[in-house]
């Protein structure tokens, strides 16, 4: 589908594109065929001054989520026609500023739902069964005859509370139900398909008190930033397992550390942290009851390939003045 879409746009003039990171080869080749590209090769994120300099005559920006898109950036790019970001989240982007400037912004929703749900539920299972602790025991040579092995808990029959019941949340719910878990959730609004999903809507405090496992899947916003603080951890069961696969700053890291250190909750499994990356000497890392992965929710070859394809399609459509496959601020599109 993406290839056919590119063929429709072969009449594009050679627009100038800035890329802050890399896309998969097939998507990059499609852009190189039709655009002049300045691509940051690293290491690390592109320096702000370098980015603003490159954007002075740029028609398009491809972001991998590692730059702040704000009024300053838009002012430095007077010819900018479109921004395409290879992620579903866009908390690094000032959407109002983009819309006011008439710059459509595209992201990559949908294509990573099942992959992120897999990773989220994998974290839950790994935490419950202490898989990482078992591997460390084997690797260190402590697995000897009669040695005490790490004991976990059964997800079966337990209650999973999902905070943020969007597409990824409902995909996690399916996996949990296959394991015999009861699923409750809290959302900004109650879903209309509870019966079909086999889930039950509850208030936030009720979810904190009832859940044996809590999975966080809310987008980062002004209202969700810091929503898990000392008060929230105090309302959880001491036996609760906490899994965050959304954004690190939704959680007060210091409060989470204290809850884990003092036995306020049993375990945390995190794919995101605040700060990110987490410094190797951070006290959270030294705790025995935490598992952290380096923000790999969408990190499979298949999913990153689909994200790259959709990013390229968004960019080419925006440049051509055609409807973007996935546009956050569709009112800004120049169609």
Short mmCIF file of the C-alpha atoms (twelve columns), coordinates in Angstrom:
data_MODEL
# 
_entry.id   MODEL 
# 
loop_
_atom_site.group_PDB 
_atom_site.id 
_atom_site.type_symbol 
_atom_site.label_atom_id 
_atom_site.label_alt_id 
_atom_site.label_comp_id 
_atom_site.label_asym_id 
_atom_site.label_seq_id 
_atom_site.Cartn_x 
_atom_site.Cartn_y 
_atom_site.Cartn_z 
_atom_site.pdbx_PDB_model_num 
ATOM 1   C CA . UNK A 1   0.000   0.000   0.000  1 
ATOM 2   C CA . UNK A 2   2.815   2.381   0.888  1 
ATOM 3   C CA . UNK A 3   4.645   1.665   -2.380 1 
ATOM 4   C CA . UNK A 4   1.551   2.442   -4.430 1 
ATOM 5   C CA . UNK A 5   1.165   5.653   -2.487 1 
ATOM 6   C CA . UNK A 6   4.738   6.654   -3.301 1 
ATOM 7   C CA . UNK A 7   4.141   5.954   -7.029 1 
ATOM 8   C CA . UNK A 8   1.278   8.447   -7.014 1 
ATOM 9   C CA . UNK A 9   3.692   11.153  -5.882 1 
ATOM 10  C CA . UNK A 10  6.503   10.689  -8.407 1 
ATOM 11  C CA . UNK A 11  5.852   14.131  -9.865 1 
ATOM 12  C CA . UNK A 12  7.268   15.792  -6.747 1 
ATOM 13  C CA . UNK A 13  10.007  18.333  -7.295 1 
ATOM 14  C CA . UNK A 14  13.206  17.731  -5.267 1 
ATOM 15  C CA . UNK A 15  12.107  19.171  -1.935 1 
ATOM 16  C CA . UNK A 16  14.719  19.696  0.764  1 
ATOM 17  C CA . UNK A 17  14.302  17.413  3.752  1 
ATOM 18  C CA . UNK A 18  16.004  17.363  7.154  1 
ATOM 19  C CA . UNK A 19  16.142  14.077  9.070  1 
ATOM 20  C CA . UNK A 20  17.097  13.960  12.757 1 
ATOM 21  C CA . UNK A 21  17.595  10.195  12.747 1 
ATOM 22  C CA . UNK A 22  17.295  7.171   10.512 1 
ATOM 23  C CA . UNK A 23  14.459  5.324   8.803  1 
ATOM 24  C CA . UNK A 24  14.475  1.774   7.484  1 
ATOM 25  C CA . UNK A 25  16.151  1.385   4.059  1 
ATOM 26  C CA . UNK A 26  13.018  1.014   1.932  1 
ATOM 27  C CA . UNK A 27  11.469  4.198   3.337  1 
ATOM 28  C CA . UNK A 28  14.724  6.141   3.125  1 
ATOM 29  C CA . UNK A 29  15.209  5.038   -0.492 1 
ATOM 30  C CA . UNK A 30  11.733  6.317   -1.396 1 
ATOM 31  C CA . UNK A 31  12.553  9.718   0.089  1 
ATOM 32  C CA . UNK A 32  15.994  9.879   -1.519 1 
ATOM 33  C CA . UNK A 33  14.406  9.159   -4.891 1 
ATOM 34  C CA . UNK A 34  12.355  12.332  -4.699 1 
ATOM 35  C CA . UNK A 35  14.001  14.632  -2.146 1 
ATOM 36  C CA . UNK A 36  17.310  16.199  -1.225 1 
ATOM 37  C CA . UNK A 37  18.067  14.963  2.292  1 
ATOM 38  C CA . UNK A 38  20.298  16.217  5.073  1 
ATOM 39  C CA . UNK A 39  20.447  13.410  7.612  1 
ATOM 40  C CA . UNK A 40  22.014  13.582  11.062 1 
ATOM 41  C CA . UNK A 41  24.290  10.582  11.538 1 
ATOM 42  C CA . UNK A 42  25.059  11.111  15.241 1 
ATOM 43  C CA . UNK A 43  26.363  10.137  17.677 1 
ATOM 44  C CA . UNK A 44  23.659  11.423  20.000 1 
ATOM 45  C CA . UNK A 45  20.811  13.763  19.082 1 
ATOM 46  C CA . UNK A 46  21.434  16.512  16.568 1 
ATOM 47  C CA . UNK A 47  22.695  19.729  18.216 1 
ATOM 48  C CA . UNK A 48  19.963  22.362  18.346 1 
ATOM 49  C CA . UNK A 49  22.010  24.992  16.513 1 
ATOM 50  C CA . UNK A 50  22.812  22.545  13.718 1 
ATOM 51  C CA . UNK A 51  19.162  21.599  13.337 1 
ATOM 52  C CA . UNK A 52  17.941  25.200  13.193 1 
ATOM 53  C CA . UNK A 53  20.633  26.010  10.616 1 
ATOM 54  C CA . UNK A 54  19.626  23.095  8.393  1 
ATOM 55  C CA . UNK A 55  15.946  24.021  8.646  1 
ATOM 56  C CA . UNK A 56  16.416  27.521  7.177  1 
ATOM 57  C CA . UNK A 57  15.641  26.314  3.654  1 
ATOM 58  C CA . UNK A 58  13.939  22.981  4.461  1 
ATOM 59  C CA . UNK A 59  10.547  21.959  3.085  1 
ATOM 60  C CA . UNK A 60  10.119  18.943  5.347  1 
ATOM 61  C CA . UNK A 61  11.327  17.576  8.663  1 
ATOM 62  C CA . UNK A 62  11.529  13.904  9.561  1 
ATOM 63  C CA . UNK A 63  11.857  13.506  13.330 1 
ATOM 64  C CA . UNK A 64  12.524  10.373  15.290 1 
ATOM 65  C CA . UNK A 65  11.147  12.000  18.453 1 
ATOM 66  C CA . UNK A 66  14.531  13.202  19.656 1 
ATOM 67  C CA . UNK A 67  14.017  16.942  19.046 1 
ATOM 68  C CA . UNK A 68  11.761  19.579  20.535 1 
ATOM 69  C CA . UNK A 69  9.378   20.982  17.938 1 
ATOM 70  C CA . UNK A 70  8.282   24.393  19.187 1 
ATOM 71  C CA . UNK A 71  7.813   28.000  18.138 1 
ATOM 72  C CA . UNK A 72  11.564  28.582  17.959 1 
ATOM 73  C CA . UNK A 73  12.061  25.698  15.546 1 
ATOM 74  C CA . UNK A 74  9.130   26.715  13.369 1 
ATOM 75  C CA . UNK A 75  10.360  30.320  13.215 1 
ATOM 76  C CA . UNK A 76  13.732  29.073  11.988 1 
ATOM 77  C CA . UNK A 77  12.074  27.146  9.136  1 
ATOM 78  C CA . UNK A 78  10.082  29.632  7.012  1 
ATOM 79  C CA . UNK A 79  9.629   27.169  4.107  1 
ATOM 80  C CA . UNK A 80  8.578   24.181  6.208  1 
ATOM 81  C CA . UNK A 81  5.552   22.415  4.721  1 
ATOM 82  C CA . UNK A 82  5.276   19.248  6.803  1 
ATOM 83  C CA . UNK A 83  6.693   17.404  9.814  1 
ATOM 84  C CA . UNK A 84  6.601   13.605  9.978  1 
ATOM 85  C CA . UNK A 85  7.643   11.808  13.166 1 
ATOM 86  C CA . UNK A 86  8.396   8.117   13.448 1 
ATOM 87  C CA . UNK A 87  6.506   7.528   16.694 1 
ATOM 88  C CA . UNK A 88  2.955   7.406   17.971 1 
ATOM 89  C CA . UNK A 89  3.677   9.737   20.894 1 
ATOM 90  C CA . UNK A 90  4.339   13.418  20.268 1 
ATOM 91  C CA . UNK A 91  4.832   15.022  23.669 1 
ATOM 92  C CA . UNK A 92  7.940   16.680  22.199 1 
ATOM 93  C CA . UNK A 93  5.783   18.624  19.729 1 
ATOM 94  C CA . UNK A 94  3.833   21.858  20.211 1 
ATOM 95  C CA . UNK A 95  0.835   20.940  18.064 1 
ATOM 96  C CA . UNK A 96  -0.836  24.335  18.519 1 
ATOM 97  C CA . UNK A 97  2.281   26.096  17.265 1 
ATOM 98  C CA . UNK A 98  2.411   23.801  14.229 1 
ATOM 99  C CA . UNK A 99  -1.246  24.445  13.438 1 
ATOM 100 C CA . UNK A 100 -0.867  28.198  13.849 1 
ATOM 101 C CA . UNK A 101 2.056   28.078  11.406 1 
ATOM 102 C CA . UNK A 102 0.067   25.949  8.952  1 
ATOM 103 C CA . UNK A 103 2.434   22.993  9.276  1 
ATOM 104 C CA . UNK A 104 0.739   19.576  9.390  1 
ATOM 105 C CA . UNK A 105 2.270   17.047  11.766 1 
ATOM 106 C CA . UNK A 106 2.066   13.322  11.111 1 
ATOM 107 C CA . UNK A 107 2.778   10.431  13.500 1 
ATOM 108 C CA . UNK A 108 2.554   6.628   13.298 1 
ATOM 109 C CA . UNK A 109 -0.503  5.378   15.234 1 
ATOM 110 C CA . UNK A 110 -1.870  1.877   14.862 1 
ATOM 111 C CA . UNK A 111 1.169   0.143   13.407 1 
ATOM 112 C CA . UNK A 112 2.791   -0.517  16.796 1 
ATOM 113 C CA . UNK A 113 -0.225  -1.556  18.885 1 
ATOM 114 C CA . UNK A 114 0.414   -5.302  19.011 1 
ATOM 115 C CA . UNK A 115 4.176   -4.918  19.410 1 
ATOM 116 C CA . UNK A 116 3.905   -2.573  22.388 1 
ATOM 117 C CA . UNK A 117 1.216   -4.796  23.900 1 
ATOM 118 C CA . UNK A 118 3.582   -7.773  23.567 1 
ATOM 119 C CA . UNK A 119 6.389   -5.912  25.314 1 
ATOM 120 C CA . UNK A 120 4.074   -4.635  28.052 1 
ATOM 121 C CA . UNK A 121 2.719   -8.068  28.829 1 
ATOM 122 C CA . UNK A 122 6.200   -9.580  28.577 1 
ATOM 123 C CA . UNK A 123 7.324   -7.169  31.305 1 
ATOM 124 C CA . UNK A 124 4.384   -8.262  33.454 1 
ATOM 125 C CA . UNK A 125 5.213   -11.957 33.025 1 
ATOM 126 C CA . UNK A 126 8.946   -11.432 33.489 1 
ATOM 127 C CA . UNK A 127 8.309   -9.526  36.704 1 
ATOM 128 C CA . UNK A 128 5.734   -11.998 38.030 1 
ATOM 129 C CA . UNK A 129 7.966   -15.034 37.439 1 
ATOM 130 C CA . UNK A 130 11.247  -13.218 38.258 1 
ATOM 131 C CA . UNK A 131 12.730  -14.360 34.959 1 
ATOM 132 C CA . UNK A 132 15.569  -11.840 35.007 1 
ATOM 133 C CA . UNK A 133 16.509  -12.868 38.558 1 
ATOM 134 C CA . UNK A 134 16.660  -16.495 37.429 1 
ATOM 135 C CA . UNK A 135 18.906  -15.622 34.501 1 
ATOM 136 C CA . UNK A 136 21.223  -13.644 36.783 1 
ATOM 137 C CA . UNK A 137 21.417  -16.664 39.078 1 
ATOM 138 C CA . UNK A 138 22.406  -18.940 36.195 1 
ATOM 139 C CA . UNK A 139 24.863  -16.441 34.694 1 
ATOM 140 C CA . UNK A 140 26.626  -15.810 38.004 1 
ATOM 141 C CA . UNK A 141 27.105  -19.501 38.765 1 
ATOM 142 C CA . UNK A 142 24.790  -19.468 41.778 1 
ATOM 143 C CA . UNK A 143 22.570  -22.205 40.280 1 
ATOM 144 C CA . UNK A 144 23.905  -25.181 42.159 1 
ATOM 145 C CA . UNK A 145 22.192  -28.357 43.453 1 
ATOM 146 C CA . UNK A 146 19.825  -27.424 46.246 1 
ATOM 147 C CA . UNK A 147 20.215  -23.670 45.747 1 
ATOM 148 C CA . UNK A 148 17.109  -21.581 46.464 1 
ATOM 149 C CA . UNK A 149 15.687  -20.328 43.168 1 
ATOM 150 C CA . UNK A 150 13.740  -17.061 42.759 1 
ATOM 151 C CA . UNK A 151 10.030  -17.475 43.507 1 
ATOM 152 C CA . UNK A 152 7.447   -15.382 41.727 1 
ATOM 153 C CA . UNK A 153 3.665   -15.130 41.706 1 
ATOM 154 C CA . UNK A 154 0.934   -16.463 39.413 1 
ATOM 155 C CA . UNK A 155 -0.829  -13.962 37.134 1 
ATOM 156 C CA . UNK A 156 -3.657  -16.507 36.803 1 
ATOM 157 C CA . UNK A 157 -6.700  -15.434 38.813 1 
ATOM 158 C CA . UNK A 158 -5.175  -12.067 39.695 1 
ATOM 159 C CA . UNK A 159 -6.572  -8.617  38.857 1 
ATOM 160 C CA . UNK A 160 -4.876  -6.485  36.239 1 
ATOM 161 C CA . UNK A 161 -5.599  -2.764  36.329 1 
ATOM 162 C CA . UNK A 162 -4.929  -0.917  33.081 1 
ATOM 163 C CA . UNK A 163 -4.552  2.859   33.275 1 
ATOM 164 C CA . UNK A 164 -5.169  4.149   29.760 1 
ATOM 165 C CA . UNK A 165 -7.494  1.811   27.876 1 
ATOM 166 C CA . UNK A 166 -6.806  2.747   24.267 1 
ATOM 167 C CA . UNK A 167 -5.871  0.358   21.465 1 
ATOM 168 C CA . UNK A 168 -2.723  -0.836  23.250 1 
ATOM 169 C CA . UNK A 169 -4.575  -1.203  26.543 1 
ATOM 170 C CA . UNK A 170 -7.272  -3.356  24.955 1 
ATOM 171 C CA . UNK A 171 -4.568  -5.471  23.266 1 
ATOM 172 C CA . UNK A 172 -2.906  -6.016  26.662 1 
ATOM 173 C CA . UNK A 173 -6.323  -6.923  28.094 1 
ATOM 174 C CA . UNK A 174 -6.683  -9.710  25.504 1 
ATOM 175 C CA . UNK A 175 -3.316  -11.149 26.509 1 
ATOM 176 C CA . UNK A 176 -4.160  -10.953 30.203 1 
ATOM 177 C CA . UNK A 177 -7.493  -12.684 29.732 1 
ATOM 178 C CA . UNK A 178 -5.728  -15.502 27.874 1 
ATOM 179 C CA . UNK A 179 -3.723  -15.977 31.087 1 
ATOM 180 C CA . UNK A 180 -6.885  -16.127 33.183 1 
ATOM 181 C CA . UNK A 181 -6.576  -12.637 34.683 1 
ATOM 182 C CA . UNK A 182 -9.467  -10.352 35.618 1 
ATOM 183 C CA . UNK A 183 -9.137  -6.976  33.884 1 
ATOM 184 C CA . UNK A 184 -10.295 -3.620  35.216 1 
ATOM 185 C CA . UNK A 185 -9.363  -0.251  33.768 1 
ATOM 186 C CA . UNK A 186 -9.487  3.483   34.236 1 
ATOM 187 C CA . UNK A 187 -9.693  5.918   31.346 1 
ATOM 188 C CA . UNK A 188 -10.606 9.549   30.797 1 
ATOM 189 C CA . UNK A 189 -13.983 8.173   29.770 1 
ATOM 190 C CA . UNK A 190 -15.661 4.803   29.978 1 
ATOM 191 C CA . UNK A 191 -15.499 2.673   26.831 1 
ATOM 192 C CA . UNK A 192 -18.710 1.508   25.173 1 
ATOM 193 C CA . UNK A 193 -17.364 -1.977  24.433 1 
ATOM 194 C CA . UNK A 194 -16.697 -3.211  27.983 1 
ATOM 195 C CA . UNK A 195 -18.856 -6.284  27.528 1 
ATOM 196 C CA . UNK A 196 -17.141 -7.261  24.271 1 
ATOM 197 C CA . UNK A 197 -13.704 -6.705  25.816 1 
ATOM 198 C CA . UNK A 198 -14.597 -8.482  29.048 1 
ATOM 199 C CA . UNK A 199 -13.318 -5.557  31.106 1 
ATOM 200 C CA . UNK A 200 -14.753 -3.416  33.890 1 
ATOM 201 C CA . UNK A 201 -14.427 0.342   34.254 1 
ATOM 202 C CA . UNK A 202 -13.509 1.637   37.737 1 
ATOM 203 C CA . UNK A 203 -12.459 4.928   39.272 1 
ATOM 204 C CA . UNK A 204 -8.721  5.561   39.550 1 
ATOM 205 C CA . UNK A 205 -8.447  5.069   43.322 1 
ATOM 206 C CA . UNK A 206 -10.481 1.858   43.107 1 
ATOM 207 C CA . UNK A 207 -8.102  0.517   40.475 1 
ATOM 208 C CA . UNK A 208 -5.094  1.321   42.666 1 
ATOM 209 C CA . UNK A 209 -6.623  -0.481  45.644 1 
ATOM 210 C CA . UNK A 210 -7.933  -3.573  43.798 1 
ATOM 211 C CA . UNK A 211 -5.168  -4.372  41.331 1 
ATOM 212 C CA . UNK A 212 -2.499  -7.013  41.791 1 
ATOM 213 C CA . UNK A 213 -0.777  -5.752  38.647 1 
ATOM 214 C CA . UNK A 214 -1.005  -2.181  37.344 1 
ATOM 215 C CA . UNK A 215 -0.107  -1.360  33.744 1 
ATOM 216 C CA . UNK A 216 0.310   2.289   32.698 1 
ATOM 217 C CA . UNK A 217 -0.414  3.143   29.046 1 
ATOM 218 C CA . UNK A 218 -1.539  6.781   29.090 1 
ATOM 219 C CA . UNK A 219 -0.054  9.419   26.765 1 
ATOM 220 C CA . UNK A 220 2.046   12.128  28.367 1 
ATOM 221 C CA . UNK A 221 0.190   15.411  28.824 1 
ATOM 222 C CA . UNK A 222 -0.030  18.235  31.336 1 
ATOM 223 C CA . UNK A 223 -2.678  16.260  33.243 1 
ATOM 224 C CA . UNK A 224 -0.860  12.914  33.218 1 
ATOM 225 C CA . UNK A 225 2.623   14.155  34.097 1 
ATOM 226 C CA . UNK A 226 3.455   12.959  37.612 1 
ATOM 227 C CA . UNK A 227 0.096   11.202  38.023 1 
ATOM 228 C CA . UNK A 228 1.822   8.383   39.949 1 
ATOM 229 C CA . UNK A 229 3.264   10.000  43.062 1 
ATOM 230 C CA . UNK A 230 3.585   9.043   46.731 1 
ATOM 231 C CA . UNK A 231 -0.175  9.205   47.335 1 
ATOM 232 C CA . UNK A 232 -0.897  6.825   44.468 1 
ATOM 233 C CA . UNK A 233 1.731   4.259   45.491 1 
ATOM 234 C CA . UNK A 234 0.427   4.419   49.073 1 
ATOM 235 C CA . UNK A 235 -3.004  3.318   47.819 1 
ATOM 236 C CA . UNK A 236 -1.649  0.192   46.113 1 
ATOM 237 C CA . UNK A 237 -1.350  -3.237  47.683 1 
ATOM 238 C CA . UNK A 238 2.066   -4.005  49.192 1 
ATOM 239 C CA . UNK A 239 2.013   -7.031  46.872 1 
ATOM 240 C CA . UNK A 240 1.304   -4.935  43.750 1 
ATOM 241 C CA . UNK A 241 3.407   -5.154  40.578 1 
ATOM 242 C CA . UNK A 242 3.760   -1.855  38.677 1 
ATOM 243 C CA . UNK A 243 4.456   -1.820  34.916 1 
ATOM 244 C CA . UNK A 244 5.038   1.412   32.972 1 
ATOM 245 C CA . UNK A 245 5.245   1.278   29.171 1 
ATOM 246 C CA . UNK A 246 4.044   4.805   28.378 1 
ATOM 247 C CA . UNK A 247 6.312   7.726   29.351 1 
ATOM 248 C CA . UNK A 248 8.745   8.004   32.227 1 
ATOM 249 C CA . UNK A 249 7.613   11.370  33.555 1 
ATOM 250 C CA . UNK A 250 4.101   10.060  34.204 1 
ATOM 251 C CA . UNK A 251 5.743   8.581   37.314 1 
ATOM 252 C CA . UNK A 252 7.573   10.422  40.091 1 
ATOM 253 C CA . UNK A 253 10.775  8.362   40.054 1 
ATOM 254 C CA . UNK A 254 11.707  9.266   43.618 1 
ATOM 255 C CA . UNK A 255 8.273   8.181   44.874 1 
ATOM 256 C CA . UNK A 256 8.531   4.911   42.967 1 
ATOM 257 C CA . UNK A 257 11.984  4.271   44.422 1 
ATOM 258 C CA . UNK A 258 10.699  4.816   47.967 1 
ATOM 259 C CA . UNK A 259 7.693   2.556   47.401 1 
ATOM 260 C CA . UNK A 260 9.958   -0.237  46.173 1 
ATOM 261 C CA . UNK A 261 12.624  0.289   48.829 1 
ATOM 262 C CA . UNK A 262 10.203  0.298   51.765 1 
ATOM 263 C CA . UNK A 263 7.910   -2.482  50.583 1 
ATOM 264 C CA . UNK A 264 5.056   -0.174  49.652 1 
ATOM 265 C CA . UNK A 265 4.773   -2.216  46.441 1 
ATOM 266 C CA . UNK A 266 6.404   -5.497  45.500 1 
ATOM 267 C CA . UNK A 267 8.019   -4.917  42.105 1 
ATOM 268 C CA . UNK A 268 8.288   -2.545  39.148 1 
ATOM 269 C CA . UNK A 269 8.954   -3.357  35.500 1 
ATOM 270 C CA . UNK A 270 9.673   -0.306  33.364 1 
ATOM 271 C CA . UNK A 271 10.295  0.287   29.679 1 
ATOM 272 C CA . UNK A 272 10.459  4.046   30.281 1 
ATOM 273 C CA . UNK A 273 12.090  6.119   33.003 1 
ATOM 274 C CA . UNK A 274 12.558  9.693   34.140 1 
ATOM 275 C CA . UNK A 275 15.252  10.709  33.390 1 
ATOM 276 C CA . UNK A 276 15.871  8.716   30.243 1 
ATOM 277 C CA . UNK A 277 18.317  7.109   29.809 1 
ATOM 278 C CA . UNK A 278 18.576  6.369   33.514 1 
ATOM 279 C CA . UNK A 279 22.134  6.973   34.808 1 
ATOM 280 C CA . UNK A 280 23.910  3.752   35.702 1 
ATOM 281 C CA . UNK A 281 24.466  5.000   39.259 1 
ATOM 282 C CA . UNK A 282 20.801  5.857   39.817 1 
ATOM 283 C CA . UNK A 283 19.549  4.303   43.095 1 
ATOM 284 C CA . UNK A 284 16.557  2.731   41.334 1 
ATOM 285 C CA . UNK A 285 18.881  0.426   39.402 1 
ATOM 286 C CA . UNK A 286 20.437  -0.936  42.591 1 
ATOM 287 C CA . UNK A 287 17.122  -2.236  43.929 1 
ATOM 288 C CA . UNK A 288 16.518  -6.001  43.723 1 
ATOM 289 C CA . UNK A 289 12.821  -5.645  42.882 1 
ATOM 290 C CA . UNK A 290 12.965  -3.696  39.618 1 
ATOM 291 C CA . UNK A 291 13.389  -4.617  35.956 1 
ATOM 292 C CA . UNK A 292 14.161  -1.892  33.395 1 
ATOM 293 C CA . UNK A 293 14.387  -2.146  29.604 1 
ATOM 294 C CA . UNK A 294 15.736  0.708   27.414 1 
ATOM 295 C CA . UNK A 295 12.473  2.016   25.871 1 
ATOM 296 C CA . UNK A 296 12.093  -0.869  23.421 1 
ATOM 297 C CA . UNK A 297 8.296   -0.952  23.163 1 
ATOM 298 C CA . UNK A 298 8.248   -0.705  19.364 1 
ATOM 299 C CA . UNK A 299 11.723  -2.148  18.762 1 
ATOM 300 C CA . UNK A 300 11.071  -4.990  16.365 1 
ATOM 301 C CA . UNK A 301 12.239  -5.045  12.762 1 
ATOM 302 C CA . UNK A 302 8.711   -5.480  11.427 1 
ATOM 303 C CA . UNK A 303 7.175   -2.661  13.450 1 
ATOM 304 C CA . UNK A 304 9.996   -0.168  12.920 1 
ATOM 305 C CA . UNK A 305 9.771   -0.941  9.202  1 
ATOM 306 C CA . UNK A 306 6.042   -0.159  9.189  1 
ATOM 307 C CA . UNK A 307 6.662   2.998   11.210 1 
ATOM 308 C CA . UNK A 308 9.296   4.098   8.674  1 
ATOM 309 C CA . UNK A 309 6.929   3.444   5.774  1 
ATOM 310 C CA . UNK A 310 4.144   5.461   7.375  1 
ATOM 311 C CA . UNK A 311 6.540   8.298   8.228  1 
ATOM 312 C CA . UNK A 312 7.712   8.485   4.619  1 
ATOM 313 C CA . UNK A 313 4.128   8.368   3.332  1 
ATOM 314 C CA . UNK A 314 3.123   11.180  5.717  1 
ATOM 315 C CA . UNK A 315 6.022   13.330  4.575  1 
ATOM 316 C CA . UNK A 316 5.499   12.810  0.844  1 
ATOM 317 C CA . UNK A 317 1.765   13.431  1.113  1 
ATOM 318 C CA . UNK A 318 2.320   16.635  3.062  1 
ATOM 319 C CA . UNK A 319 4.829   17.908  0.526  1 
ATOM 320 C CA . UNK A 320 2.468   17.118  -2.342 1 
ATOM 321 C CA . UNK A 321 -0.505  18.774  -0.651 1 
ATOM 322 C CA . UNK A 322 -2.359  15.467  -0.405 1 
ATOM 323 C CA . UNK A 323 -4.172  14.039  2.660  1 
ATOM 324 C CA . UNK A 324 -1.638  12.523  5.045  1 
ATOM 325 C CA . UNK A 325 -2.324  8.927   6.117  1 
ATOM 326 C CA . UNK A 326 -1.931  9.931   9.778  1 
ATOM 327 C CA . UNK A 327 -2.159  13.630  10.642 1 
ATOM 328 C CA . UNK A 328 -2.583  14.928  14.189 1 
ATOM 329 C CA . UNK A 329 -3.591  18.473  13.147 1 
ATOM 330 C CA . UNK A 330 -5.465  17.843  9.909  1 
ATOM 331 C CA . UNK A 331 -6.733  21.450  9.815  1 
ATOM 332 C CA . UNK A 332 -3.171  22.529  8.964  1 
ATOM 333 C CA . UNK A 333 -2.941  20.353  5.832  1 
ATOM 334 C CA . UNK A 334 -2.501  22.217  2.555  1 
ATOM 335 C CA . UNK A 335 -4.900  20.204  0.421  1 
# 
